[in-house]
Coordinates of N, CA and C in Angstrom, one line a residue:
Chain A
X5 N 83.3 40.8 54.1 CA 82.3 41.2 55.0 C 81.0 40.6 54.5
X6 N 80.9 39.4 54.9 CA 79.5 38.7 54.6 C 78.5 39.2 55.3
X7 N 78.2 39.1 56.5 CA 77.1 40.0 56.9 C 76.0 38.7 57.6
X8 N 74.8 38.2 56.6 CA 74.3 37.9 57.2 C 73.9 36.8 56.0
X9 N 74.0 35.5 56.1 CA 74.0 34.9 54.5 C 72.7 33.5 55.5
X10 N 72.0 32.6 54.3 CA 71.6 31.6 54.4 C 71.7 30.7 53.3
X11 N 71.7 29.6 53.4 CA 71.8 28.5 52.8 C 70.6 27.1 53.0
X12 N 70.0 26.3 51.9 CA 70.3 26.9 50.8 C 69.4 28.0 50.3
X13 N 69.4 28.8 49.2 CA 68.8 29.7 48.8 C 67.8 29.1 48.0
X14 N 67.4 28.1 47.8 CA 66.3 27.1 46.9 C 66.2 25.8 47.5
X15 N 64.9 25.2 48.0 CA 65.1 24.1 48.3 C 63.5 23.3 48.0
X16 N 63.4 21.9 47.2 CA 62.8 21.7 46.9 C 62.7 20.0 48.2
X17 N 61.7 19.8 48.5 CA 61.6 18.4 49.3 C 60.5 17.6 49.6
X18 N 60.0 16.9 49.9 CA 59.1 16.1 50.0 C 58.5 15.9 51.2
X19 N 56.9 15.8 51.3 CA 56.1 15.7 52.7 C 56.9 14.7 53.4
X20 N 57.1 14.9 54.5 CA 57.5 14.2 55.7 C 58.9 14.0 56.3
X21 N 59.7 14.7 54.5 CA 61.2 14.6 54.9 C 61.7 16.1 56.1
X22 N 63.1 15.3 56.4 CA 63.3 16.7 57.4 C 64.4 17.5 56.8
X23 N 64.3 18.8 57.0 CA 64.6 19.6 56.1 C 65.6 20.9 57.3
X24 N 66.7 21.2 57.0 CA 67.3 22.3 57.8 C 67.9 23.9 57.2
X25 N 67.6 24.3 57.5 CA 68.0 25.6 56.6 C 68.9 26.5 57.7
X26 N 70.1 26.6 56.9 CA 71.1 27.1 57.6 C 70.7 29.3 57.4
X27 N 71.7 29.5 58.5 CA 71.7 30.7 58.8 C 73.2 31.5 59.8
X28 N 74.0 32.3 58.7 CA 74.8 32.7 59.4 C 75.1 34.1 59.3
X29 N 75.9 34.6 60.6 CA 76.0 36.0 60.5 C 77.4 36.6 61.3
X30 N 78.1 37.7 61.0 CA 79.5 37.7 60.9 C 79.5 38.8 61.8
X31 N 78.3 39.7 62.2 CA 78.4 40.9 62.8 C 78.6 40.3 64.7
X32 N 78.4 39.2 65.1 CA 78.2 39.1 66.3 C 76.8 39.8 67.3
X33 N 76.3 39.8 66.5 CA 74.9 40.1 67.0 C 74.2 39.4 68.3
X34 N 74.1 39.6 69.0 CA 73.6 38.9 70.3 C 71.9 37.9 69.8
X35 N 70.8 38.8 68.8 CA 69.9 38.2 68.7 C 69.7 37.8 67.2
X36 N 69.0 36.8 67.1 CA 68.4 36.2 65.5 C 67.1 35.5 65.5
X37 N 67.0 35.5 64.5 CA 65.0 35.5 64.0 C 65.0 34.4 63.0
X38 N 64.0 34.2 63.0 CA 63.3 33.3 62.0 C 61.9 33.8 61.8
X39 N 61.7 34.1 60.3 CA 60.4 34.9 59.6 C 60.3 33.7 58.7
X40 N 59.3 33.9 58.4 CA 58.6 33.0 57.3 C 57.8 33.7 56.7
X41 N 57.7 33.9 55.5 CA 56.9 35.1 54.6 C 55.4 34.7 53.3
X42 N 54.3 34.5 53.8 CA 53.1 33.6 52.9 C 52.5 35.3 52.2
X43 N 51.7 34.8 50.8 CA 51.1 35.8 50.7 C 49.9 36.4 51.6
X44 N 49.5 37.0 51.9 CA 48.4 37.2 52.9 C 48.7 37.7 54.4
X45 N 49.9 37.2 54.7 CA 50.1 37.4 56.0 C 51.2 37.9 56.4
X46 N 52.4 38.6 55.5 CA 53.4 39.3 55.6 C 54.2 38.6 56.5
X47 N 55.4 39.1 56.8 CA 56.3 38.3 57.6 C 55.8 37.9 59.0
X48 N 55.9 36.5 59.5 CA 55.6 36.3 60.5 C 56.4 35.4 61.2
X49 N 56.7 35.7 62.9 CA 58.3 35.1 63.3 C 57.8 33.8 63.9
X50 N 58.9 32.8 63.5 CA 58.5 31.3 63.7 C 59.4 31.0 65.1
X51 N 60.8 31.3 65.5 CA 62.0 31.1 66.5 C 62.6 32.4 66.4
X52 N 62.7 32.4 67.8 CA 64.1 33.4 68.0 C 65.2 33.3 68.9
X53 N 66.3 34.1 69.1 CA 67.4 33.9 70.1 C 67.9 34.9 70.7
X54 N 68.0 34.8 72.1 CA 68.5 36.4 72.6 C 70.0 36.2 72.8
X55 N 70.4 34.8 72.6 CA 71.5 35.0 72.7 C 72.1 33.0 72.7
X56 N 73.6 32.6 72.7 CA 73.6 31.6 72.4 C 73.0 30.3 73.3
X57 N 72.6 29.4 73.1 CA 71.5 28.3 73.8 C 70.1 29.3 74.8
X58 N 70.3 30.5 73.8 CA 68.8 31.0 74.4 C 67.3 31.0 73.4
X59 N 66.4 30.3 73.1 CA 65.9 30.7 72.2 C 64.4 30.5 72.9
X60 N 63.1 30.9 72.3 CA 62.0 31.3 72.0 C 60.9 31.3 71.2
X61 N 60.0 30.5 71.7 CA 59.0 30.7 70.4 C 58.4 31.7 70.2
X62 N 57.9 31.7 68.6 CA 57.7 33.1 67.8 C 56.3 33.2 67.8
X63 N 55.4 33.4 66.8 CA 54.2 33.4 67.0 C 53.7 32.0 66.4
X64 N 54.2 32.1 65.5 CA 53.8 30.6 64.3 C 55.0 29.1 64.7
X65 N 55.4 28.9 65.5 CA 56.5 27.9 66.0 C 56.4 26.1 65.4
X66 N 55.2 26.0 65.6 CA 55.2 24.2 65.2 C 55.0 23.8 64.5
X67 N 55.9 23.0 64.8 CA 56.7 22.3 63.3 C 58.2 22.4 62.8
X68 N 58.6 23.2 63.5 CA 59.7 23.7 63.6 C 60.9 23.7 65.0
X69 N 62.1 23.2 64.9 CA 63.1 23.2 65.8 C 63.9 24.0 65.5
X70 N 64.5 24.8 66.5 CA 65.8 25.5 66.2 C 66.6 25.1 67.4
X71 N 68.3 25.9 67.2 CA 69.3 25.8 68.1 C 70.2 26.6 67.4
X72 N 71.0 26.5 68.8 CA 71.8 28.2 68.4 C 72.8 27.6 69.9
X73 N 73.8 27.0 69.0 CA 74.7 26.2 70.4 C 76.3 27.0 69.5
X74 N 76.5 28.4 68.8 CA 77.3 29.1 68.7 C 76.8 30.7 68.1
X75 N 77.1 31.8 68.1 CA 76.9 32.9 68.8 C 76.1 33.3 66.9
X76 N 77.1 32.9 65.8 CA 76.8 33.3 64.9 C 75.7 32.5 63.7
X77 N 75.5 31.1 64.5 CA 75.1 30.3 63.7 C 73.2 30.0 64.5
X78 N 72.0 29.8 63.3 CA 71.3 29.4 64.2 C 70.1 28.9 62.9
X79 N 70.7 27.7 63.0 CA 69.2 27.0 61.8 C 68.4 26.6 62.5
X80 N 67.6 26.5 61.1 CA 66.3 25.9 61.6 C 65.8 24.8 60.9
X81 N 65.4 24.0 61.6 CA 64.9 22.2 61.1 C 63.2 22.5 61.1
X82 N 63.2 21.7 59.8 CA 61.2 21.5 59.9 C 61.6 20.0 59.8
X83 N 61.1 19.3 61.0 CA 61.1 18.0 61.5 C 61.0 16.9 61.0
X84 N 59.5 17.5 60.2 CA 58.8 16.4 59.4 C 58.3 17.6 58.6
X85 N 58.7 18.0 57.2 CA 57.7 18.8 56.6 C 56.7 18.4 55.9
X86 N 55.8 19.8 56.0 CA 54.2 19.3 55.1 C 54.3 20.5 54.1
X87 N 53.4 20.3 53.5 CA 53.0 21.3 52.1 C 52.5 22.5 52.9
X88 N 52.0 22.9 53.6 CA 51.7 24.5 54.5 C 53.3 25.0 54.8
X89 N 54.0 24.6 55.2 CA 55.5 24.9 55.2 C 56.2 25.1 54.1
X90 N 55.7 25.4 53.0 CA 55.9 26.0 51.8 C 55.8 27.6 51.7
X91 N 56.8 28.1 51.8 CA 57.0 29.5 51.9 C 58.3 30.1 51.7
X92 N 58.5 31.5 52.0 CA 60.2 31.8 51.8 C 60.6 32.3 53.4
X93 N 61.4 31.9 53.7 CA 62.1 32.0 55.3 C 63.2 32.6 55.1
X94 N 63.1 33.9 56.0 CA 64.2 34.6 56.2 C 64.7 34.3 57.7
X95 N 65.9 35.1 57.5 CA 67.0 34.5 58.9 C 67.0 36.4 59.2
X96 N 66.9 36.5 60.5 CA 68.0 38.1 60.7 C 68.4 38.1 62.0
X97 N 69.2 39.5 62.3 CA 70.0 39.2 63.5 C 70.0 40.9 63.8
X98 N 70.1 41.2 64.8 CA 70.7 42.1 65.5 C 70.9 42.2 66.8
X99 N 71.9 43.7 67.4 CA 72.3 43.8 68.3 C 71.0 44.2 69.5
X100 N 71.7 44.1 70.6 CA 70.0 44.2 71.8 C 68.8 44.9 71.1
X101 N 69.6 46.1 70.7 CA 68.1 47.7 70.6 C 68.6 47.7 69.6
X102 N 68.9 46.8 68.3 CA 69.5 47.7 67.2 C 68.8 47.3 66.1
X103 N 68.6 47.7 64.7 CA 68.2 47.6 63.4 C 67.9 46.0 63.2
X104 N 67.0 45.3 62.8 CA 67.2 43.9 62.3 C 67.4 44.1 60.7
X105 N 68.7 42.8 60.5 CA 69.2 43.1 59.4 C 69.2 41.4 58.9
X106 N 68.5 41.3 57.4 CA 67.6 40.4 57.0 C 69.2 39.3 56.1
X107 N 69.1 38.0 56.1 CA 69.4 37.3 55.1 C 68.5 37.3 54.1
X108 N 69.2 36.7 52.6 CA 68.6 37.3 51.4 C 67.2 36.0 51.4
X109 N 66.9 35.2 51.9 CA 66.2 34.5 52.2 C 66.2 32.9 51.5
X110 N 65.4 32.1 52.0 CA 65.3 30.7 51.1 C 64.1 30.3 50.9
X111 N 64.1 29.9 49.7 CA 62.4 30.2 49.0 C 62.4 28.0 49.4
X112 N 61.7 27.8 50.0 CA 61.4 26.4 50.2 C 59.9 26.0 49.5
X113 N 60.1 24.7 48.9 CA 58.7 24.2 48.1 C 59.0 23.0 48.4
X114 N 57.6 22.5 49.6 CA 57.4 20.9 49.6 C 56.3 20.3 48.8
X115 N 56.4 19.2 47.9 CA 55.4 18.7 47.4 C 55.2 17.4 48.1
Chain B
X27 N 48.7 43.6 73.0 CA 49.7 43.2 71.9 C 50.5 44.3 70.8
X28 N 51.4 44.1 70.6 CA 50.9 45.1 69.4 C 51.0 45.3 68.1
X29 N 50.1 46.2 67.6 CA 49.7 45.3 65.8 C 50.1 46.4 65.1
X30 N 50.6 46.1 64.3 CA 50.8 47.4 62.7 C 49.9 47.2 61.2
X31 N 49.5 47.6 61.0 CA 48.5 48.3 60.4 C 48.9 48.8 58.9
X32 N 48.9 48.6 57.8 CA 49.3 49.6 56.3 C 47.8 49.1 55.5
X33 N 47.1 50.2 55.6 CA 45.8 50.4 55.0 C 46.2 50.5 53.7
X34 N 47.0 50.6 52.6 CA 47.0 50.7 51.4 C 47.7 49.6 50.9
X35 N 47.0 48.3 50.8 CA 47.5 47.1 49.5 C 48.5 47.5 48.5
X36 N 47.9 48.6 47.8 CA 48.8 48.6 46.6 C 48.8 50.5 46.6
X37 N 49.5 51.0 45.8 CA 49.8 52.3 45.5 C 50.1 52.5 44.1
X38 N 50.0 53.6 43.5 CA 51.2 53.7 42.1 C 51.5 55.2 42.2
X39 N 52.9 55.5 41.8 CA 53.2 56.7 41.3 C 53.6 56.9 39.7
X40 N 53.7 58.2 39.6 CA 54.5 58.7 38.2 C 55.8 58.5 39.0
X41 N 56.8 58.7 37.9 CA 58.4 58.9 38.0 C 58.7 60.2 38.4
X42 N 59.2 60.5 39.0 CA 60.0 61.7 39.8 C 58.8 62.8 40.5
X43 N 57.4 61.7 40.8 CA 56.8 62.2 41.4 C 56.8 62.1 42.9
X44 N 56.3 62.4 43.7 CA 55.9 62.0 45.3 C 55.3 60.8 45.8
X45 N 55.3 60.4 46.7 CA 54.0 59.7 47.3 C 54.2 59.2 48.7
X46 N 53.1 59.1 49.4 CA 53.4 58.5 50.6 C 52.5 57.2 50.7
X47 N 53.7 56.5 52.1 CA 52.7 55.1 52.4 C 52.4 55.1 53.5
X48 N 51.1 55.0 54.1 CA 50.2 54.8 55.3 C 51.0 53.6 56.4
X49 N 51.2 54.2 57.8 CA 51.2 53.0 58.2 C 50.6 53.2 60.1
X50 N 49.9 53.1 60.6 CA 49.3 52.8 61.8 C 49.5 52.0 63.0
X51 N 50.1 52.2 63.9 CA 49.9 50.6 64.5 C 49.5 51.5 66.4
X52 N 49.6 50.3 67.1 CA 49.4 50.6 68.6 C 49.1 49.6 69.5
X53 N 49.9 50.4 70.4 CA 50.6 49.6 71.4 C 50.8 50.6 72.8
X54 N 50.7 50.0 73.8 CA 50.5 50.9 75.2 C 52.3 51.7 75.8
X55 N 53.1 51.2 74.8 CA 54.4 51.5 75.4 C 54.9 52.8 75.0
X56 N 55.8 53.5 75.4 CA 56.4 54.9 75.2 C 57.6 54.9 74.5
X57 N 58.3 53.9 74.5 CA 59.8 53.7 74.0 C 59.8 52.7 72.6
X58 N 59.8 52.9 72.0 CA 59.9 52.0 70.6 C 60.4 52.7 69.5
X59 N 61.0 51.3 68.9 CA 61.5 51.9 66.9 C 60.6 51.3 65.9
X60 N 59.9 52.0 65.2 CA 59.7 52.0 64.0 C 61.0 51.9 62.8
X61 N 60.4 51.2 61.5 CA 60.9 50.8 60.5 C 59.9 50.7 59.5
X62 N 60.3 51.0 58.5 CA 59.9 50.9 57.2 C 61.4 49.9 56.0
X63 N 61.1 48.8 55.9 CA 61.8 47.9 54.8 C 61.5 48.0 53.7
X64 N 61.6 48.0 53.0 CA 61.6 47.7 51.8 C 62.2 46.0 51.0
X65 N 61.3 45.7 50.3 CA 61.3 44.4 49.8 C 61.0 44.3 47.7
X66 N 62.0 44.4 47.7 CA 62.0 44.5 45.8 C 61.5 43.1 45.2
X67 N 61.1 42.9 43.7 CA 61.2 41.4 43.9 C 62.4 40.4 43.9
X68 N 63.6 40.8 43.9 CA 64.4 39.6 44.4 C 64.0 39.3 45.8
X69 N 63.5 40.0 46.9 CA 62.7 39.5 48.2 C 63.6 39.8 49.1
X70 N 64.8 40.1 48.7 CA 65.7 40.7 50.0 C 65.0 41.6 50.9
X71 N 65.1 41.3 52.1 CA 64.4 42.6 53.0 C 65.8 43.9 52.9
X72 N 65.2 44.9 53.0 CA 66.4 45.9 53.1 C 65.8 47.0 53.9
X73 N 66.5 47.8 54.7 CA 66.3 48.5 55.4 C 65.8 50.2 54.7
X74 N 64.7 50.6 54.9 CA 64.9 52.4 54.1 C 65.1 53.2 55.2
X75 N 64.5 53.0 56.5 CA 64.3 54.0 57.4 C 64.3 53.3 58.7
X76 N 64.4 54.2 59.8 CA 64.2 53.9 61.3 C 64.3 54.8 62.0
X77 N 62.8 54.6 62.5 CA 62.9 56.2 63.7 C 63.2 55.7 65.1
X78 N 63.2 56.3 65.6 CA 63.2 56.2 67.8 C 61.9 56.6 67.8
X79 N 61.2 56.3 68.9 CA 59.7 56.9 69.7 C 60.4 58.2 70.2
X80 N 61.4 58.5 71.1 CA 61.5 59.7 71.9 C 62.3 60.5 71.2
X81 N 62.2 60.2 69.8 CA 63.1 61.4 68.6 C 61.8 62.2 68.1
X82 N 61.3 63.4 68.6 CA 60.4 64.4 67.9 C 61.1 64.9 66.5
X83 N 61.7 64.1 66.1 CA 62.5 64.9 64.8 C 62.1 63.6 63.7
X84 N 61.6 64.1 62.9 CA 61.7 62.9 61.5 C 62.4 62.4 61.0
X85 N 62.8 61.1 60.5 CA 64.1 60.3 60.3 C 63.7 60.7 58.5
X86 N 65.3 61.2 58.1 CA 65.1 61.1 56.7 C 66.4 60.7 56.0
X87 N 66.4 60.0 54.6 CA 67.3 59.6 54.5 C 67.4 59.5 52.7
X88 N 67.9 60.3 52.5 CA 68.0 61.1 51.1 C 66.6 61.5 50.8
X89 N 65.8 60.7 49.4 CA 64.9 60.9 49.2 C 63.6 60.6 49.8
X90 N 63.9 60.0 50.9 CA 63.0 59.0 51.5 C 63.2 59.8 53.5
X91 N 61.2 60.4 53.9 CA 61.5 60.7 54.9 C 60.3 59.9 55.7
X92 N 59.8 60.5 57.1 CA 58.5 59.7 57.7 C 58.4 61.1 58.4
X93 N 56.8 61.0 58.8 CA 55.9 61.8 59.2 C 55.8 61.2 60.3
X94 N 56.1 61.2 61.3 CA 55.8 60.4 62.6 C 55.0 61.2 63.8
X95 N 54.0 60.5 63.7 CA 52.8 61.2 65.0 C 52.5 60.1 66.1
X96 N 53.3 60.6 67.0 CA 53.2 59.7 67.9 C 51.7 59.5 69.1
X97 N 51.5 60.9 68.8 CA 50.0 60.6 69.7 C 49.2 60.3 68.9
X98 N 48.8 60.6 67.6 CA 48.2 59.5 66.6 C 48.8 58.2 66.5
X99 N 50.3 57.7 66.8 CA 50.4 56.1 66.2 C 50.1 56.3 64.6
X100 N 50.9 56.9 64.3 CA 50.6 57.0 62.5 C 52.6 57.0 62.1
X101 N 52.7 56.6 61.1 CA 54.4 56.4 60.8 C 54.2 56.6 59.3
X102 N 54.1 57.5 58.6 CA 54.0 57.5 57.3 C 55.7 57.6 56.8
X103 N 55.6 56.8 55.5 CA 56.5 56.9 54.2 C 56.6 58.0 53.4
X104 N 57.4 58.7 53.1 CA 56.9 59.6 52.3 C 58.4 59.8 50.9
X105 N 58.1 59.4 49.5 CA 59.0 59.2 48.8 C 59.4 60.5 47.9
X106 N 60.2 61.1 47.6 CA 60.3 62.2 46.6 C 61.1 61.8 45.7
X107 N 60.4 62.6 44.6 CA 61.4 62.3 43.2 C 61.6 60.8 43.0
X108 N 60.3 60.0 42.7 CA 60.1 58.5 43.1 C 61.5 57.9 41.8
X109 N 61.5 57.2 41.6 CA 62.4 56.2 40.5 C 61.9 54.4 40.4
X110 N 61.6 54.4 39.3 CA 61.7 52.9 38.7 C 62.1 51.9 40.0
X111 N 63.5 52.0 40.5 CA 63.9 51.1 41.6 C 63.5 51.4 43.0
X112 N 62.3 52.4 43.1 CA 61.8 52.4 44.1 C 60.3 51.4 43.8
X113 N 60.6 50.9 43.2 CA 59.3 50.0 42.8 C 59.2 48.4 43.6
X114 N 58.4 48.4 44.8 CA 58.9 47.5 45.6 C 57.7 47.2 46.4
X115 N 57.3 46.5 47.2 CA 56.5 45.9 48.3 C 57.3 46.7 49.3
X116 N 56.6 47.1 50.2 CA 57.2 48.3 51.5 C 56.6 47.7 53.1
X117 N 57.4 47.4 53.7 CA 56.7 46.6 55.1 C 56.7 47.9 56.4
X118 N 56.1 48.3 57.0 CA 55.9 48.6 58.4 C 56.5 48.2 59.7
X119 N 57.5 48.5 60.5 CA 57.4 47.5 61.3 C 57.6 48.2 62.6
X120 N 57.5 47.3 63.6 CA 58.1 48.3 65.3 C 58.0 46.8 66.2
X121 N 58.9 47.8 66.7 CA 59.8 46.9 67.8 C 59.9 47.7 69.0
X122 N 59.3 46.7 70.2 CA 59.8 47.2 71.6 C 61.1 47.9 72.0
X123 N 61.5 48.9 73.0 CA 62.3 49.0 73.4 C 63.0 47.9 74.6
X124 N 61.7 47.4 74.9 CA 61.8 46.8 76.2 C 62.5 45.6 76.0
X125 N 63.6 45.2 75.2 CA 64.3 44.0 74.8 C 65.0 43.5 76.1
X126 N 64.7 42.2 76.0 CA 65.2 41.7 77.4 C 66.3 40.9 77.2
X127 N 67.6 40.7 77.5 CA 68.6 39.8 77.3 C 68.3 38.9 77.4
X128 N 67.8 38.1 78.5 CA 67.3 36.6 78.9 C 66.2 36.4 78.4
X129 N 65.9 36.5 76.8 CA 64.7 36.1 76.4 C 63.6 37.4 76.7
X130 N 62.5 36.6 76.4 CA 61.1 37.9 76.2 C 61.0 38.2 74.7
X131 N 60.0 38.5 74.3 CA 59.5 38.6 72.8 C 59.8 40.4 72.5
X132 N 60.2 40.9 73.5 CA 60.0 42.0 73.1 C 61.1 42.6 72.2
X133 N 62.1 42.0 71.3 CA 63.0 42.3 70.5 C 62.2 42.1 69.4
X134 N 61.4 41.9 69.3 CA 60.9 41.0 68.1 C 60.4 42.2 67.1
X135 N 60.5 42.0 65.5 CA 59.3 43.1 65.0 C 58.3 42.3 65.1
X136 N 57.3 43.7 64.7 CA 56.1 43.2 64.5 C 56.1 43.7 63.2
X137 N 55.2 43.6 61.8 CA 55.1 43.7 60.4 C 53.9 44.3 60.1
X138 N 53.4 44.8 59.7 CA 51.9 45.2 58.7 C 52.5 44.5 57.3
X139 N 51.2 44.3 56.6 CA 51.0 43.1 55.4 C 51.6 43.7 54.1
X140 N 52.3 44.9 54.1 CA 52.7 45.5 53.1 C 51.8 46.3 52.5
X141 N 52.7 47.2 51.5 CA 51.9 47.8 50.5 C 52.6 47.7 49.4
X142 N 52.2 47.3 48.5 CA 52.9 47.1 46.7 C 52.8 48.5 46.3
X143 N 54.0 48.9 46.3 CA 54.7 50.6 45.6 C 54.9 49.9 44.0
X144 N 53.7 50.7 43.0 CA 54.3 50.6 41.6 C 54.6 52.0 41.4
X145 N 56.1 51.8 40.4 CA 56.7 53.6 39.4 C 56.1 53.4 38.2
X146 N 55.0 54.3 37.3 CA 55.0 54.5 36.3 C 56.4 55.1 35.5
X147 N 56.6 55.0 34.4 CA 57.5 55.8 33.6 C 56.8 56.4 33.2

């Protein structure tokens, strides 16, 4: 019972390369998130999905791609990254009205 | 829109003392869940609590309850008999009821900036 895992959990890269951070979940959850977490501004949501090929931008979105072309799976691409995209991104998922339940997160550093 | 609010940056207790955490927010809707996470420093988010809007009853869950005033918009934390591993960054959060299948933001949380819970020994 995995639950809700991401990959990788550390990633170090370089301005301009493109960068994907996986995210998967075992519960069948209809919806998933994308947070990104800076000091100062507490979690804030970048993508989200109500469900498969349905997704949404969050408050903080550019710069960033997602897709979600299977129910449990839904990364997320920084295109071109820059050093402001240096932060820890969490993944979570739940059902319509239910609890969001967090991956352990991936701490990303672009120099 | 709507915003959540935790007026207290940081906190400290003694060990197997009390304490609570502030949290405020508002929003024009009648149906929502509140949450309180918790976040240690490994950074995992984890879940402590979650209320309903139309539960008049306080959500509690061992040592850990909330004070919920809904005509104030206030959602307090409140810890008993604190412990060392309650020592953690504590986030706010609420979410619409109004989640729409086909999209709409309204599944979404919303967060207050934390409060840093220190346990003295």
């Amino acid at each position: 019972d995995a639950g809700i895992t991401q990959s990788p959990r550390y990633k170090i890269t370089e301005t301009g390369r493109q960068v994907t951070l996986m995210c998967h979940q075992t519960w069948s959850h209809s919806y998933m998130f994308w947070y990104r977490q800076d000091l100062g501004h507490g979690l804030r949501l970048i993508y989200y999905s109500a469900a498969a090929d349905i997704t949404d931008k969050g408050e903080v979105p550019d710069g960033y791609v997602v897709s979600r072309s299977k129910t449990e799976n839904f990364p997320l691409t920084l295109e071109s990254a820059t050093r402001s995209q240096t932060s820890v991104y969490f993944c979570a998922s739940s059902g319509r009205l239910e609890t969001q339940y967090f991956g352990p997160g991936t701490r990303l550093l672009v120099l | 829109a709507q915003t959540v609010t935790q007026s207290q940056p940081e906190m400290s207790v003694q060990e197997a003392e009390t304490v609570t955490l502030s949290c405020t927010y508002d929003t024009s809707e009648s149906d929502y869940y509140l949450f309180w996470y918790k976040q240690p420093p490994s950074r995992q988010m984890i879940l402590v609590i979650r209320q309903e809007a139309y539960k008049q009853q306080n959500a509690t869950e061992n040592r850990f309850s909330v004070n919920f005033q809904k005509a104030a918009k206030s959602f307090s934390l409140k810890i008993s008999d604190s412990q060392l591993g309650d020592a953690a960054m504590y986030f706010c959060a609420y979410r619409s009821a109004l989640a729409s299948y086909y999209g709409g933001s309204q599944g979404n949380l919303i967060f207050g900036k934390g409060t840093k819970l220190s346990v003295k020994p």
